[in-house]
Short mmCIF file of C-alpha atoms in Angstrom, two decimals:
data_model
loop_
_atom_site.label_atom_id
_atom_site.label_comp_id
_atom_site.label_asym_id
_atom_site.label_seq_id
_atom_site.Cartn_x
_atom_site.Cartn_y
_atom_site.Cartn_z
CA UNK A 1 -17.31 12.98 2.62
CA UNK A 2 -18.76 12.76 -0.46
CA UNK A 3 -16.96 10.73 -2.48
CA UNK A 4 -18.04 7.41 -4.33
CA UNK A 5 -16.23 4.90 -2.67
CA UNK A 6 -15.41 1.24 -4.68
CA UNK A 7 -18.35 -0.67 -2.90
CA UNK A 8 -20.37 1.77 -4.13
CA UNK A 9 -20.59 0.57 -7.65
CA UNK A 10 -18.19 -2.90 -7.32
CA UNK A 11 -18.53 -6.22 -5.68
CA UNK A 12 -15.74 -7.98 -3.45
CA UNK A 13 -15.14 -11.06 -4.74
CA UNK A 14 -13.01 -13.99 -3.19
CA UNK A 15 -10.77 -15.62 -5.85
CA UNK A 16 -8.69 -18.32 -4.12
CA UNK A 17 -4.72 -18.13 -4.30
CA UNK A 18 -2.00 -20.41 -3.41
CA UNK A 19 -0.14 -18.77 -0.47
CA UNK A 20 2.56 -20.56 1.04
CA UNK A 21 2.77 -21.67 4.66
CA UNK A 22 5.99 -20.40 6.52
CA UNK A 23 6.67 -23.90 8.50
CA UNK A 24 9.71 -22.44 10.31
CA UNK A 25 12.33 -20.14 10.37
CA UNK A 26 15.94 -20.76 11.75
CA UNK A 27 16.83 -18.07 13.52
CA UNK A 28 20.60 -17.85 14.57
CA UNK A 29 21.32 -16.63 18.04
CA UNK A 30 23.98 -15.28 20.13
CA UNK A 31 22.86 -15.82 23.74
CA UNK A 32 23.78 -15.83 27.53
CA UNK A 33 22.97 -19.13 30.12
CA UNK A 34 20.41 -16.74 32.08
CA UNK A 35 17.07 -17.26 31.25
CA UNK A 36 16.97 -13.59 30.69
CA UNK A 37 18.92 -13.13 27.74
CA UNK A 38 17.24 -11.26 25.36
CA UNK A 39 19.03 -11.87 22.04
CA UNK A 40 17.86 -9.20 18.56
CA UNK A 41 16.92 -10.42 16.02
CA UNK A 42 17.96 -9.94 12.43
CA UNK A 43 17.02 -6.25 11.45
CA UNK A 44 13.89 -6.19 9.03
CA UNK A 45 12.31 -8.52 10.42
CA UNK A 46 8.49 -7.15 11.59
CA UNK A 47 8.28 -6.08 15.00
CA UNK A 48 4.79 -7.60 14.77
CA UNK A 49 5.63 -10.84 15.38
CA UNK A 50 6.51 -9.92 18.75
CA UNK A 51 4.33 -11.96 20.96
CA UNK A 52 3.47 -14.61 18.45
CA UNK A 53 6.05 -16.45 18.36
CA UNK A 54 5.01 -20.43 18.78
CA UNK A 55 8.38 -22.02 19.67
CA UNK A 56 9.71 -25.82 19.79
CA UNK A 57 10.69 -27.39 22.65
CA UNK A 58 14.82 -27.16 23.36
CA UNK A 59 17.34 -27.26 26.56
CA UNK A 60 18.37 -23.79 25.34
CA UNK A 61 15.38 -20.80 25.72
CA UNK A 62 16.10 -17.51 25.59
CA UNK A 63 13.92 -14.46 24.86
CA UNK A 64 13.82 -13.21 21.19
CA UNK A 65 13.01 -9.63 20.29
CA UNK A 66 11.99 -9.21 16.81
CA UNK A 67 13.24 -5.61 15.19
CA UNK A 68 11.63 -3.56 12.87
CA UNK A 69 13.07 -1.65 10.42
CA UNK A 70 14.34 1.20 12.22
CA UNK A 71 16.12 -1.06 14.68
CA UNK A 72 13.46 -0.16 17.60
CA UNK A 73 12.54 -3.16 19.79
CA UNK A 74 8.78 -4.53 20.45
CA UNK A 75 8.19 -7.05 23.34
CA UNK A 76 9.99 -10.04 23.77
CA UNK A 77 8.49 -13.50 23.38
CA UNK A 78 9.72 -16.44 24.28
CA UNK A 79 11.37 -18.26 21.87
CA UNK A 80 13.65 -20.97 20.92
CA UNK A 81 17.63 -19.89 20.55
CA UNK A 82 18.18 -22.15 17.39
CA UNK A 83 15.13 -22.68 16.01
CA UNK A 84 11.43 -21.07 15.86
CA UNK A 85 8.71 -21.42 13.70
CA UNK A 86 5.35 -19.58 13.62
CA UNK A 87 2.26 -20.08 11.61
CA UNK A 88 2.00 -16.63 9.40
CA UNK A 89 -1.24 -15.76 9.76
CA UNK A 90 -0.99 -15.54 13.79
CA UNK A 91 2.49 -14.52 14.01
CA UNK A 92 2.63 -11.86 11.29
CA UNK A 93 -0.70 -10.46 11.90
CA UNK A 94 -2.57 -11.53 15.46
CA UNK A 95 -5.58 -13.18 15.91
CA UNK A 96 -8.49 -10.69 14.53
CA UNK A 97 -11.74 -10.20 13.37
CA UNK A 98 -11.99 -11.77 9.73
CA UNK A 99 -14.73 -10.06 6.83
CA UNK A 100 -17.51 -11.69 5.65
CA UNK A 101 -16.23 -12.13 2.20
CA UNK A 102 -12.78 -13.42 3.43
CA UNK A 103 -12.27 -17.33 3.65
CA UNK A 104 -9.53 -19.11 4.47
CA UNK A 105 -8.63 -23.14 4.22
CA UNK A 106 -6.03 -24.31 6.93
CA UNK A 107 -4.45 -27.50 5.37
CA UNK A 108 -2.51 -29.79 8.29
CA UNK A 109 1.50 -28.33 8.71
CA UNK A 110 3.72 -28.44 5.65
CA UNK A 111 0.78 -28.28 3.34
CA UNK A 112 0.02 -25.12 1.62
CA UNK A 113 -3.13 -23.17 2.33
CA UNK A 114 -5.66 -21.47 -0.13
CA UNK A 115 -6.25 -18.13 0.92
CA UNK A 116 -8.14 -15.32 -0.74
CA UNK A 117 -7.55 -11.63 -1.93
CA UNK A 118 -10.28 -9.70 -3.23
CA UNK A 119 -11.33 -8.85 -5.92
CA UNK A 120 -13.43 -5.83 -7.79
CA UNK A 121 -15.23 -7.02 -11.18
CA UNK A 122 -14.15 -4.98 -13.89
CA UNK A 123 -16.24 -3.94 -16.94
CA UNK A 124 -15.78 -7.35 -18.72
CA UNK A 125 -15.88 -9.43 -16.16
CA UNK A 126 -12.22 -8.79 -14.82
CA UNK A 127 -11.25 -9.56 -11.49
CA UNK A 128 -8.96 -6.92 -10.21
CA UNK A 129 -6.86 -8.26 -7.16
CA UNK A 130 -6.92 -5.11 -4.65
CA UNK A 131 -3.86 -5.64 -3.20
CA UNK A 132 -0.86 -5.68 -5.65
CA UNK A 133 3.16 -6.40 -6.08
CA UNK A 134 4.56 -3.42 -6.60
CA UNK A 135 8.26 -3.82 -8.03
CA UNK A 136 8.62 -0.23 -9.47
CA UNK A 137 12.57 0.23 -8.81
CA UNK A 138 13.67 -3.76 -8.26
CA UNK A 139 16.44 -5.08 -10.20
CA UNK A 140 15.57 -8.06 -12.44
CA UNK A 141 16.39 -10.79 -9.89
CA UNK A 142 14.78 -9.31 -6.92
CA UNK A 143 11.40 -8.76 -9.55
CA UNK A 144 11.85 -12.11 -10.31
CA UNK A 145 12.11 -13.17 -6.78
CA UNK A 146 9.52 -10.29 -5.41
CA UNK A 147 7.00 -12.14 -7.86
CA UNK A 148 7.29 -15.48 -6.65
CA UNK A 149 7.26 -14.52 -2.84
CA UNK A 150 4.53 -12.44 -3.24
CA UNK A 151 2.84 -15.30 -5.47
CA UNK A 152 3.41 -17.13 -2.25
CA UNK A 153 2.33 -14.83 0.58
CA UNK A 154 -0.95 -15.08 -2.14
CA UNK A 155 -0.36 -11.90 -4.02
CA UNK A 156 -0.79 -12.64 -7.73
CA UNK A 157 -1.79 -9.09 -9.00
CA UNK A 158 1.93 -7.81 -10.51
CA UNK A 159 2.61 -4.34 -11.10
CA UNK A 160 5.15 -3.63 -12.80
CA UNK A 161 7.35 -1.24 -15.71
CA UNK A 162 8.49 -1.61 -19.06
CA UNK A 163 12.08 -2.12 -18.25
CA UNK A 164 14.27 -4.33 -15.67
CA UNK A 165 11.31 -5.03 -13.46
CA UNK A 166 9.14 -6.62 -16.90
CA UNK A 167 12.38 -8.95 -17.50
CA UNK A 168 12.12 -9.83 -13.93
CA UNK A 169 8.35 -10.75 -14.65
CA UNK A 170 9.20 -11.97 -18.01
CA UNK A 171 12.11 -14.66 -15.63
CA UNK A 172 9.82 -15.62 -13.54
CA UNK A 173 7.02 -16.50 -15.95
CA UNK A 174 9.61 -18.70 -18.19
CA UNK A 175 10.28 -20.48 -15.24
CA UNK A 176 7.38 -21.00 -13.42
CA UNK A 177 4.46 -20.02 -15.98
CA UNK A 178 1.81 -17.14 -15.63
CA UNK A 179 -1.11 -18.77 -14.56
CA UNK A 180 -2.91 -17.43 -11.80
CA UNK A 181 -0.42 -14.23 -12.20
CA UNK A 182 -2.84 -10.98 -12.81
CA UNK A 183 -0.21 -9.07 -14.95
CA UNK A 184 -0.32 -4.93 -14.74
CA UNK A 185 1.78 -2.87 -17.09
CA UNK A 186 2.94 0.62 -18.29
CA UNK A 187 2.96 2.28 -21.18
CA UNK A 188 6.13 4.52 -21.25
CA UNK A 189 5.14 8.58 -20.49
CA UNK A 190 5.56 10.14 -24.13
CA UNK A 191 8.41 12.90 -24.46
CA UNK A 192 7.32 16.13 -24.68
CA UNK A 193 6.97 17.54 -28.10
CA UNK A 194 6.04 14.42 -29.51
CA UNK A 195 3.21 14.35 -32.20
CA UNK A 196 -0.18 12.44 -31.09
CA UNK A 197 0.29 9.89 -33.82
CA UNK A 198 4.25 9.41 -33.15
CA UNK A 199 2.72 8.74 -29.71
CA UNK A 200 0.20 6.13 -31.00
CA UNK A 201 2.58 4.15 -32.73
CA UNK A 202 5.09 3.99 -30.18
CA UNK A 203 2.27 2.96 -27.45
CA UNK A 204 1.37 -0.09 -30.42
CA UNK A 205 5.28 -1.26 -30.41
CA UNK A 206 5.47 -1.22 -26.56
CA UNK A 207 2.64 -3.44 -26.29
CA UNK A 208 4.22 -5.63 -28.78
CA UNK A 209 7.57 -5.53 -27.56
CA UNK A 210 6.41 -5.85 -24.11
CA UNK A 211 4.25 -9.10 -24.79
CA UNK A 212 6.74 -10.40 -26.68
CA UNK A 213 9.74 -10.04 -23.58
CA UNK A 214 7.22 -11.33 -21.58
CA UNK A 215 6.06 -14.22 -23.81
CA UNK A 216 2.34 -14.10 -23.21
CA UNK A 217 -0.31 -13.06 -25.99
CA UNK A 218 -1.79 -10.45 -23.85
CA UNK A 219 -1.56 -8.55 -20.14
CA UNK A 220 -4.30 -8.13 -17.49
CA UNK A 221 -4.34 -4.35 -17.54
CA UNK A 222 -2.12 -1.59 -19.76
CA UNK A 223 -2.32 1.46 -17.58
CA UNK A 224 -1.78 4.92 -19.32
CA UNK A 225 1.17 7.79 -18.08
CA UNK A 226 -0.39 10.93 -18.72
CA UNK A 227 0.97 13.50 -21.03
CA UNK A 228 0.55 17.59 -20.68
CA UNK A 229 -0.78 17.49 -24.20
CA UNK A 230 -4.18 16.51 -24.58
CA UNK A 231 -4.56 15.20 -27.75
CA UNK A 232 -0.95 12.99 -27.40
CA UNK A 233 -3.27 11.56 -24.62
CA UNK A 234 -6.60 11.03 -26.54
CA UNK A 235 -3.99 9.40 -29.52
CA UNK A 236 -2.56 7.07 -26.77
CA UNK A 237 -5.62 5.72 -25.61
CA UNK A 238 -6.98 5.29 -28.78
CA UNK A 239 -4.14 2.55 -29.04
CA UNK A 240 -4.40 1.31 -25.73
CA UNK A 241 -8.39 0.97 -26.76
CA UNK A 242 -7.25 -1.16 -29.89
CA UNK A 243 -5.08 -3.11 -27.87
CA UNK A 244 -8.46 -4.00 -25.86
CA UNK A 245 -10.16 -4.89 -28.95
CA UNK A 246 -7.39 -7.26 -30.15
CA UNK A 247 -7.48 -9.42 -27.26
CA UNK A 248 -3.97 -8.29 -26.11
CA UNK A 249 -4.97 -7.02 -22.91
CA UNK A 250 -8.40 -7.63 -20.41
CA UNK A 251 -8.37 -4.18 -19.54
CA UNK A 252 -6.84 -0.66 -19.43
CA UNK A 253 -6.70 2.29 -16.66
CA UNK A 254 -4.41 5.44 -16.10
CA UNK A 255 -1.41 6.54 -14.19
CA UNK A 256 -1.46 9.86 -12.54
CA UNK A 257 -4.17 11.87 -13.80
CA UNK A 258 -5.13 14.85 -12.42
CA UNK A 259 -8.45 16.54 -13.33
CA UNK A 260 -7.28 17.75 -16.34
CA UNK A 261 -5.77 15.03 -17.83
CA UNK A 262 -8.94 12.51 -16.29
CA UNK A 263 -11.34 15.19 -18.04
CA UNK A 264 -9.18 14.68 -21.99
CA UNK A 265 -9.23 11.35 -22.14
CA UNK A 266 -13.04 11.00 -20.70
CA UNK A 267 -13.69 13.48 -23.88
CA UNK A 268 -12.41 10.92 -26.38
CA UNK A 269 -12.85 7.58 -24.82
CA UNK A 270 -14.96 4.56 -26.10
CA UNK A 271 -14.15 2.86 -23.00
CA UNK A 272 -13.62 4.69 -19.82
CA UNK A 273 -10.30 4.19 -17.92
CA UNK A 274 -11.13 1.33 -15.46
CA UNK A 275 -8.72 2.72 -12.85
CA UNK A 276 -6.50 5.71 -12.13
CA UNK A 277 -3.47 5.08 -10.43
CA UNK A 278 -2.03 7.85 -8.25
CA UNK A 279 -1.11 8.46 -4.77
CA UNK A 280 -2.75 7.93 -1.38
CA UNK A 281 -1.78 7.86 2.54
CA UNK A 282 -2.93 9.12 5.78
CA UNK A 283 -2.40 12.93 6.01
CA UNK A 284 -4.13 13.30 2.34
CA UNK A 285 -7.08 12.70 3.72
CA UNK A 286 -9.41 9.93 1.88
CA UNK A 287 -10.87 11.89 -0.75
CA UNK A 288 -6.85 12.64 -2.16
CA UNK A 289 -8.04 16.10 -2.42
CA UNK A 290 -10.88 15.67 -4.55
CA UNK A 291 -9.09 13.55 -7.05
CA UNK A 292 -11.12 10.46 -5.73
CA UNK A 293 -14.52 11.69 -5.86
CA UNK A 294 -13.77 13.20 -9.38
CA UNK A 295 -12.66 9.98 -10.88
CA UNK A 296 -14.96 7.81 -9.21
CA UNK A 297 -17.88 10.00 -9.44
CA UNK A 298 -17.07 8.96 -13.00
CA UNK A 299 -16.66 5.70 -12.95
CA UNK A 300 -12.95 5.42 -12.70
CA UNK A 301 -12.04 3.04 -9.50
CA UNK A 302 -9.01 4.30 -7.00
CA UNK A 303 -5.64 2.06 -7.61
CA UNK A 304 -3.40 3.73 -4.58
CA UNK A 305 0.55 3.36 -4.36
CA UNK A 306 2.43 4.93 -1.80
CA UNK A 307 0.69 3.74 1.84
CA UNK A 308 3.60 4.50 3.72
CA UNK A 309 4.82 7.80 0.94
CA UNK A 310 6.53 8.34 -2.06
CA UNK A 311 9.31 8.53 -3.29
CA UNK A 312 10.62 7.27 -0.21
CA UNK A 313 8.64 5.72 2.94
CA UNK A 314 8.05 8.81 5.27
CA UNK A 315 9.59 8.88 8.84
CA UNK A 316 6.34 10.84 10.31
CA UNK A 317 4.08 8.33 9.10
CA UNK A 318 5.91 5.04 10.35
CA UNK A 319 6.76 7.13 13.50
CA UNK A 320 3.47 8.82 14.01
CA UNK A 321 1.96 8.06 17.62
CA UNK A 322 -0.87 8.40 16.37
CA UNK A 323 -0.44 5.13 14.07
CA UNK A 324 1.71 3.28 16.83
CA UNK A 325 -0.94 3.64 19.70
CA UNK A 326 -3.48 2.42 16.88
CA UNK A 327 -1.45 -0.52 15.75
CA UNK A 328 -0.36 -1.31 19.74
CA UNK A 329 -3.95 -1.98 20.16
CA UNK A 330 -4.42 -4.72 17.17
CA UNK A 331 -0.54 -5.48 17.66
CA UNK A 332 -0.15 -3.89 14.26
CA UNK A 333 2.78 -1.82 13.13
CA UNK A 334 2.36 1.47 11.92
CA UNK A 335 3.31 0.75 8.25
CA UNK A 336 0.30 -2.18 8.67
CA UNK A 337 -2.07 0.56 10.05
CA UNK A 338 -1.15 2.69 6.83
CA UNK A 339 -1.75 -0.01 4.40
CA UNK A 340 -5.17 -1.28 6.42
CA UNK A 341 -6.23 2.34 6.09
CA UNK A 342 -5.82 2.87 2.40
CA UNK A 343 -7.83 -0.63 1.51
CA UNK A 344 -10.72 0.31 4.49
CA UNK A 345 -11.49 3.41 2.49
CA UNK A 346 -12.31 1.55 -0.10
CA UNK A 347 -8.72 1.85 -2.80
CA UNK A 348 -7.12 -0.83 -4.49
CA UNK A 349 -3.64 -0.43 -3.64
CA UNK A 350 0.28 -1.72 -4.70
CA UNK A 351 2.82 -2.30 -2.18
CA UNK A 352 6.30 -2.24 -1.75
CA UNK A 353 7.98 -5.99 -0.42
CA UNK A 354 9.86 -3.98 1.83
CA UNK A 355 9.73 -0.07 3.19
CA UNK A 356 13.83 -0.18 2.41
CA UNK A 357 13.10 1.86 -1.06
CA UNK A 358 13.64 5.01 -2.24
CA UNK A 359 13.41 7.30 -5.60
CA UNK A 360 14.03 4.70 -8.64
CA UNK A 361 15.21 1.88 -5.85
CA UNK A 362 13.98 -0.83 -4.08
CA UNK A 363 14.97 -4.30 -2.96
CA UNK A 364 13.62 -8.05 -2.18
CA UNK A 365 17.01 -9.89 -1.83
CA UNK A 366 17.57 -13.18 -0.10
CA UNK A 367 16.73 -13.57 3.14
CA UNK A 368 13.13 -13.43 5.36
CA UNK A 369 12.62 -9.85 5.35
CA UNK A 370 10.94 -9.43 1.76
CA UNK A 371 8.73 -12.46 2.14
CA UNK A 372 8.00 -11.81 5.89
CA UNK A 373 6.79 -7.88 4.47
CA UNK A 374 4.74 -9.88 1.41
CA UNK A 375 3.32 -11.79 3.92
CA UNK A 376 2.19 -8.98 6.23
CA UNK A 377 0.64 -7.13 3.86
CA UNK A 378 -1.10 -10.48 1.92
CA UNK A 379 -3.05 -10.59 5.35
CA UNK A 380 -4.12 -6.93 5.36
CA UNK A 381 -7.66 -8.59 5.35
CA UNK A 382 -7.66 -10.28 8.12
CA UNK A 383 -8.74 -7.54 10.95
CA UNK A 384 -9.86 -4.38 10.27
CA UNK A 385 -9.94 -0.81 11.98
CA UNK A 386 -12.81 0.66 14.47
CA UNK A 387 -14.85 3.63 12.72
CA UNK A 388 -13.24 6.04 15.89
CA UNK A 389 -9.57 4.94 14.26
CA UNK A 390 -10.56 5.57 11.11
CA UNK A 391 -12.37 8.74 11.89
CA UNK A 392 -9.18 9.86 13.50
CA UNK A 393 -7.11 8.62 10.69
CA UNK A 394 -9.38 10.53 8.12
CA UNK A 395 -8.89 14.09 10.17
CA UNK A 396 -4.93 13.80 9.92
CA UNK A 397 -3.35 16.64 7.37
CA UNK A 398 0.07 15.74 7.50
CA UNK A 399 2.25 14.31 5.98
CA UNK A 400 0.16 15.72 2.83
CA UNK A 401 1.07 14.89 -0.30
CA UNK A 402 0.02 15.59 -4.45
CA UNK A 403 -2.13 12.68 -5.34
CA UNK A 404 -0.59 12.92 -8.97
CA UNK A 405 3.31 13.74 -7.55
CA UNK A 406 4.96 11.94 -10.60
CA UNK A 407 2.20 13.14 -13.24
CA UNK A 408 3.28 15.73 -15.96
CA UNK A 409 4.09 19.15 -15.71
CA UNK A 410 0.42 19.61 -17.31
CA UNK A 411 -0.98 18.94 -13.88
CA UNK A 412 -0.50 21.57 -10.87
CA UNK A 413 2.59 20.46 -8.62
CA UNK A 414 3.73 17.80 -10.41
CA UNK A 415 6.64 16.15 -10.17
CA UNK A 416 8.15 17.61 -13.63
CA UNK A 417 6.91 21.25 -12.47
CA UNK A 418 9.08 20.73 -9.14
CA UNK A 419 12.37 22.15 -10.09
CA UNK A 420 16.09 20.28 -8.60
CA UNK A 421 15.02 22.81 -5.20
CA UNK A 422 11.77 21.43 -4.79
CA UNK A 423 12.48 17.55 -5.67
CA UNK A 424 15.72 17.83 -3.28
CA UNK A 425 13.19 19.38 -0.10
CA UNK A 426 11.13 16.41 -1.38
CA UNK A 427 12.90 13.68 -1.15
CA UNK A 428 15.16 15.15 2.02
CA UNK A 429 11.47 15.03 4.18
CA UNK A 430 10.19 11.40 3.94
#
């Protein structure tokens, strides 16, 4: 395949992250007196931990199934009725094969442990987390909470809009600070018929707004939404190029670009987009239809949402057998498989906290089933697939998808070029 892929032109880099250490869970139980029971447990909770469940000694043992999201039931463990507590890195994710570049401290229980994500080095010297919070569609308390679980679980890169999901952001950092928080915002797509320079100005007022709501002097990264008019797009990142220059963000990258829109703003630019943002999951195949090897063959890095689909998580890639006999043999899911596959080909990506999302919507609330997803995915790094999987992985064509799905109608099958028909067949075949 011959497209460039990050390692190519980018070094991994280990920054170390506080993640939190899950000391226990109490997990309520209904049970029977026969050693056989075999009480569920709580839906949305992984079906990975299946099998890794360290219990504590009590009169009462029962087996505990854990349930994924679809309700279907793994293998039970044996477990403790009222009580059970598992280290996260063994019970979320198995025992496995650890990179080079990937270290990890284990502090005595109760402590917390410093665990790494990696990193590419930006022009600049920016480390770019490759595995990011994605709250797109999270009201402002489960952003707020999203941040600091993920913050936890050692995700600090935070992805997020210009609306309820930045006040989220902008709660959690007046409570708990930004510091070690890699911040990643939007700038708002620009209406059609607007002027280049009306454009401009309003990208120079969202960045000023936005810093302001969030109460920081600048952002990580401003990513660009593309526009079907060229020059509103060369105008744009002019100002997101001045915002560089000021000091009010570390970097800037785009947001669904297709060729064309990739090709305009590469005709203009002083600095080149550091990342384009856009869509990527098995059945696309790993070159996204050519969008990769376009962009990178440029210089513009891969920053993948949508591992499991988009705009809601697809049923025949979490159901796939293909995925399930994959993950049965690391004792993976087949969401975990999707994510692992993404990052092995070499993308940054942004997750979801939970595959319970849809169009616009998406949810952390209380409870262990946000941080126990956070945590899953935070150890994405911590096994890895065979080069047969992944060969077999790469060959899948469906569930195919448009790399730049939610670009403008300026780019072939977009999202805005859809029509009601085609977004309702969309979204009715996740």
């Amino acid at each position: 395949m011959a497209f460039v892929t990050a390692s190519m032109f980018s070094s991994y880099t280990a920054v170390p992250t506080v993640a939190h250490r899950l000391d226990c869970v109490t997990l309520r139980r209904r049970f029977q007196k026969t050693a056989t029971t075999r009480p569920r447990v709580a839906a949305g909770v992984p079906s990975v931990l299946s099998g890794h469940l360290q219990h504590s000694t009590s009169r009462k043992q029962a087996y505990v199934e854990c349930v994924d999201r679809g309700g279907s039931e793994g293998p039970a463990a044996v477990g403790d009725v009222e009580q059970v507590s598992f280290d996260r890195r063994s019970a979320l994710l198995g025992i496995a094969s650890t990179p080079a570049w990937w270290t990890a401290t284990t502090l005595p229980a109760g402590a917390r442990n410093v665990t790494t994500i990696p990193t590419w080095t930006l022009d600049g010297g920016v480390e770019f987390p490759i595995l990011a919070l994605n709250t797109v569609g999270l009201t402002m308390e489960d952003a707020e909470r999203a941040v600091r679980l993920a913050q936890e679980a050692g995700i600090t890169h935070v992805d997020f809009h210009p609306d309820r999901e930045r006040d989220g952001v902008a709660k959690f950092i007046a409570s708990s600070g930004r510091e070690g928080l890699f911040l990643n915002t939007k700038i708002r797509k620009a209406p059609p018929g607007i002027s280049p320079t009306e454009a401009a100005e309003a990208t120079r007022r969202q960045i000023d707004e936005d810093l302001g709501i969030l109460g920081v002097d600048s952002v990580d990264m401003l990513m660009l939404r593309d526009s079907a008019d060229c020059d509103v797009i060369q105008a744009q990142w002019a100002a997101l190029e001045a915002a560089l220059a000021a000091g009010k963000t570390r970097s800037i990258g785009v947001i669904n670009f297709c060729e064309f829109s990739l090709s305009c703003v590469l005709q203009s630019a002083v600095v080149k987009p550091a990342i384009n943002y856009f869509m990527l999951h098995v059945g696309m195949g790993p070159d996204a239809h050519g969008l990769r090897s376009f962009g990178e063959s440029r210089g513009v890095r891969t920053f993948a949402y949508g591992a499991v689909g988009e705009p809601g998580p697809s049923d025949e890639l979490l159901s796939s057998p293909v995925l399930r006999r994959i993950g049965a043999a690391h004792k993976r899911s087949a969401e975990e498989v999707a994510l692992r596959w993404v990052l092995q080909n070499g993308a940054a990506v942004s997750v979801r906290p939970t595959t319970a999302f849809g169009l616009g919507v998406s949810t952390c609330t209380e409870g262990p089933t946000c941080s126990l997803g956070l945590q899953a995915r935070a150890q994405s790094f911590e096994w890895s697939l065979t080069s047969e999987e992944m060969a077999e992985l790469n060959s899948i064509s469906s569930p195919d998808g448009n790399p730049t799905l939610f670009s403008s109608t300026g780019c072939p099958g977009s999202w805005g070029s859809l029509g009601e028909e085609g977004k309702a067949a969309l979204l009715g075949n996740k």
